[in-house]
């Protein structure tokens, strides 16, 4: 089946999909994005993702490229045209195409919008979750506005590549206080020796993950002991469990941090049950 992408008002063959070389996303990383999970032809937590997209856009003073309802339609239509059953849908909005100049272009320059969707293997992801992943720490070196989901991901790319080259699947950023902030494309969690689930507050230093928010709803519903506070690398190394969350990984157990084995080296019971329960707390919208 040939893939299709939505680019500025048109559905085009994925292999030919392109934006202009002077798109500000290309030249300045002047744009934002969202990634949503697709489960059984349903978009998971679309309202929360669109809410965050709206916030990212307004923080950068970029207009919505289309009315929000129309964006919802395009997401669903791109999923439908690509016959995605389980996978991911990606939306990117940039400040548009204009002659290269750091200043914002004039108000008549329309934002660019691109949507893609693809199937992913649930079986492979579940198999990975049964084994857990290794993470590799990396000094926090990103700008302070990581709350905005911008396409400026070079530090994340470098941290994740370093993780890969050192046997990991994800990077964990460590700030100058020795605390874990988050992963290269995930939020970070631990379960302490006393069985308390801990994740860092989202007020600053991390992206306010949608998966994180859903897990917090679950934690409350299930009565799991929980503290929202910073945790150090040292504490993480001593943890009973660790895991990461993102729309692309859901709840993914972490069994190794750098060279240290976490817990007994197998996915922990809290991570595993949160992964199993995850979709019982999500908002599913049929495509
Ligand atoms: N990443 N932190 C960072 C830095 C992220 O890039 C992401 C998402 C998250 C988790 O957010 P959410 O639960 O809303 O997916 C946390 C996406 C999946 C990506 O870049 O592919």
Coordinates of N, CA, C and O in Angstrom, one line a residue, residues 201-270:
X201 N 7.8 17.0 39.0 CA 6.7 17.9 38.6 C 7.0 18.5 37.2 O 8.1 18.7 36.8
X202 N 5.8 18.8 36.6 CA 5.9 19.3 35.2 C 5.9 20.8 35.1 O 5.9 21.4 34.0
X203 N 6.1 21.5 36.2 CA 6.1 23.0 36.2 C 7.2 23.5 35.3 O 7.1 24.5 34.6
X204 N 8.4 22.9 35.4 CA 9.5 23.3 34.6 C 10.5 22.1 34.4 O 10.4 21.1 35.1
X205 N 11.3 22.3 33.4 CA 12.4 21.3 33.2 C 12.0 20.1 32.4 O 12.9 19.3 31.9
X206 N 10.7 19.9 32.1 CA 10.3 18.7 31.3 C 9.1 19.1 30.5 O 8.4 20.1 30.7
X207 N 8.8 18.2 29.5 CA 7.6 18.3 28.7 C 6.4 17.7 29.6 O 6.6 16.7 30.2
X208 N 5.3 18.4 29.6 CA 4.1 17.9 30.3 C 3.5 16.8 29.4 O 2.6 17.0 28.6
X209 N 4.0 15.6 29.6 CA 3.6 14.5 28.7 C 2.1 14.1 28.9 O 1.6 14.1 30.0
X210 N 1.5 13.8 27.8 CA 0.1 13.4 27.9 C 0.0 12.0 28.5 O -0.9 11.7 29.3
X211 N 0.9 11.1 28.1 CA 1.0 9.8 28.7 C 1.2 9.9 30.2 O 0.6 9.2 31.0
X212 N 2.1 10.8 30.6 CA 2.3 11.1 32.0 C 1.0 11.4 32.7 O 0.7 10.9 33.8
X213 N 0.2 12.3 32.1 CA -1.0 12.8 32.7 C -2.0 11.6 32.9 O -2.7 11.5 33.9
X214 N -2.1 10.8 31.9 CA -3.0 9.6 31.9 C -2.5 8.7 33.0 O -3.3 8.2 33.8
X215 N -1.2 8.4 33.1 CA -0.7 7.6 34.2 C -1.0 8.1 35.5 O -1.4 7.4 36.5
X216 N -0.9 9.5 35.7 CA -1.3 10.1 37.0 C -2.7 9.8 37.3 O -3.1 9.6 38.5
X217 N -3.6 9.9 36.3 CA -5.0 9.6 36.5 C -5.2 8.1 37.0 O -5.9 7.9 38.0
X218 N -4.4 7.2 36.4 CA -4.5 5.8 36.8 C -4.0 5.6 38.2 O -4.5 4.8 38.9
X219 N -2.9 6.3 38.5 CA -2.2 6.1 39.8 C -3.3 6.5 40.9 O -3.4 5.9 41.9
X220 N -4.0 7.6 40.6 CA -5.0 8.0 41.6 C -6.1 7.0 41.7 O -6.5 6.6 42.8
X221 N -6.6 6.6 40.5 CA -7.7 5.6 40.5 C -7.3 4.3 41.2 O -8.1 3.7 41.9
X222 N -6.1 3.9 41.0 CA -5.6 2.6 41.6 C -5.1 2.7 43.0 O -4.7 1.7 43.6
X223 N -5.0 3.9 43.5 CA -4.6 4.1 44.9 C -3.1 3.8 45.1 O -2.7 3.3 46.1
X224 N -2.3 4.0 44.0 CA -0.8 3.7 44.1 C -0.1 4.8 44.9 O -0.5 6.0 44.7
X225 N 0.8 4.5 45.8 CA 1.5 5.5 46.6 C 2.3 6.3 45.6 O 3.1 5.8 44.8
X226 N 2.2 7.7 45.7 CA 2.8 8.5 44.7 C 3.3 9.8 45.2 O 2.7 10.4 46.1
X227 N 4.5 10.2 44.8 CA 5.0 11.6 45.1 C 5.5 12.3 43.8 O 6.2 11.7 43.0
X228 N 5.0 13.5 43.7 CA 5.5 14.3 42.5 C 6.6 15.2 43.0 O 6.4 16.2 43.7
X229 N 7.8 14.8 42.7 CA 9.0 15.5 43.2 C 10.2 15.2 42.3 O 10.2 14.1 41.6
X230 N 11.2 16.0 42.4 CA 12.5 15.7 41.7 C 13.1 14.4 42.3 O 13.0 14.2 43.5
X231 N 13.8 13.6 41.5 CA 14.5 12.5 42.1 C 15.9 12.5 41.4 O 16.1 12.9 40.3
X232 N 16.9 12.1 42.2 CA 18.3 12.1 41.7 C 18.7 10.9 41.0 O 18.0 9.8 41.1
X233 N 19.8 10.9 40.3 CA 20.3 9.7 39.6 C 20.6 8.7 40.6 O 20.3 7.5 40.5
X234 N 21.2 9.1 41.8 CA 21.6 8.2 42.8 C 20.3 7.4 43.3 O 20.4 6.2 43.5
X235 N 19.2 8.2 43.5 CA 18.0 7.5 44.0 C 17.5 6.6 42.9 O 17.0 5.5 43.2
X236 N 17.6 7.0 41.7 CA 17.1 6.1 40.6 C 17.9 4.8 40.5 O 17.4 3.7 40.3
X237 N 19.2 4.9 40.8 CA 20.1 3.7 40.7 C 19.7 2.7 41.8 O 19.9 1.5 41.7
X238 N 19.2 3.2 42.9 CA 18.7 2.4 44.1 C 17.3 1.9 43.9 O 16.8 1.3 44.8
X239 N 16.6 2.4 42.9 CA 15.1 2.2 42.8 C 14.8 0.7 42.7 O 15.5 -0.1 42.2
X240 N 13.5 0.5 43.1 CA 13.0 -0.9 42.9 C 12.6 -1.1 41.4 O 12.7 -2.2 40.9
X241 N 12.1 0.0 40.8 CA 11.6 0.0 39.5 C 11.9 1.3 38.8 O 12.0 2.3 39.5
X242 N 11.9 1.3 37.5 CA 12.0 2.5 36.8 C 11.2 2.3 35.5 O 11.1 1.2 35.0
X243 N 10.7 3.4 34.9 CA 10.1 3.3 33.6 C 10.0 4.6 32.9 O 10.3 5.7 33.6
X244 N 9.7 4.6 31.6 CA 9.5 5.9 30.9 C 8.1 5.8 30.3 O 7.5 4.8 30.1
X245 N 7.6 7.0 30.0 CA 6.2 7.1 29.3 C 6.3 8.1 28.1 O 7.0 9.1 28.2
X246 N 5.6 7.7 27.1 CA 5.4 8.6 25.9 C 4.3 8.0 25.1 O 4.0 6.7 25.2
X247 N 3.7 8.8 24.2 CA 2.7 8.2 23.3 C 3.3 7.1 22.4 O 2.6 6.2 22.0
X248 N 4.6 7.2 22.1 CA 5.2 6.3 21.2 C 5.7 5.0 21.9 O 5.9 4.0 21.3
X249 N 5.8 5.0 23.3 CA 6.3 3.8 24.0 C 5.3 3.3 25.0 O 5.4 2.2 25.5
X250 N 4.3 4.2 25.3 CA 3.3 4.0 26.4 C 4.2 3.8 27.7 O 5.2 4.5 27.8
X251 N 3.8 2.9 28.6 CA 4.6 2.7 29.8 C 5.7 1.6 29.4 O 5.4 0.5 29.1
X252 N 7.0 2.1 29.4 CA 8.0 1.1 29.0 C 9.0 1.0 30.2 O 9.7 1.9 30.7
X253 N 9.1 -0.3 30.8 CA 9.9 -0.5 31.9 C 11.4 -0.3 31.6 O 11.9 -0.5 30.5
X254 N 12.2 0.3 32.6 CA 13.6 0.5 32.4 C 14.3 -0.5 33.4 O 13.9 -0.6 34.6
X255 N 15.2 -1.3 32.9 CA 15.8 -2.3 33.7 C 17.3 -2.1 34.0 O 18.0 -2.8 34.7
X256 N 17.8 -1.0 33.3 CA 19.2 -0.7 33.4 C 19.5 0.8 33.2 O 18.9 1.3 32.3
X257 N 20.2 1.4 34.1 CA 20.6 2.8 33.9 C 22.1 2.8 33.9 O 22.8 2.4 34.9
X258 N 22.6 3.2 32.8 CA 24.1 3.1 32.5 C 24.5 1.7 32.7 O 24.0 0.8 32.1
X259 N 25.4 1.4 33.7 CA 25.8 0.0 33.9 C 25.1 -0.7 35.0 O 25.3 -1.8 35.3
X260 N 24.2 0.1 35.7 CA 23.5 -0.5 36.9 C 22.2 -1.1 36.6 O 21.4 -0.6 35.9
X261 N 22.0 -2.3 37.1 CA 20.8 -3.1 37.0 C 19.8 -2.5 38.0 O 20.1 -2.3 39.1
X262 N 18.6 -2.3 37.5 CA 17.5 -1.7 38.4 C 16.6 -2.9 38.9 O 16.2 -3.7 38.1
X263 N 16.4 -2.8 40.2 CA 15.6 -3.9 40.8 C 16.2 -5.2 40.6 O 17.5 -5.4 40.8
X264 N 15.4 -6.2 40.1 CA 16.0 -7.5 39.9 C 16.4 -7.7 38.4 O 16.6 -8.8 37.9
X265 N 16.4 -6.6 37.7 CA 16.8 -6.7 36.3 C 15.6 -7.0 35.3 O 15.8 -7.1 34.1
X266 N 14.4 -7.1 35.9 CA 13.2 -7.4 35.1 C 12.2 -6.3 35.3 O 12.2 -5.6 36.3
X267 N 11.3 -6.1 34.3 CA 10.3 -5.1 34.5 C 9.6 -5.2 35.8 O 9.2 -6.3 36.3
X268 N 9.3 -4.1 36.5 CA 8.7 -4.1 37.8 C 7.2 -4.3 37.7 O 6.6 -4.1 36.6
X269 N 6.6 -4.7 38.8 CA 5.1 -5.0 38.8 C 4.3 -3.7 38.6 O 3.2 -3.8 38.0
X270 N 4.7 -2.6 39.2 CA 3.9 -1.3 39.0 C 4.0 -0.9 37.5 O 2.9 -0.6 36.9

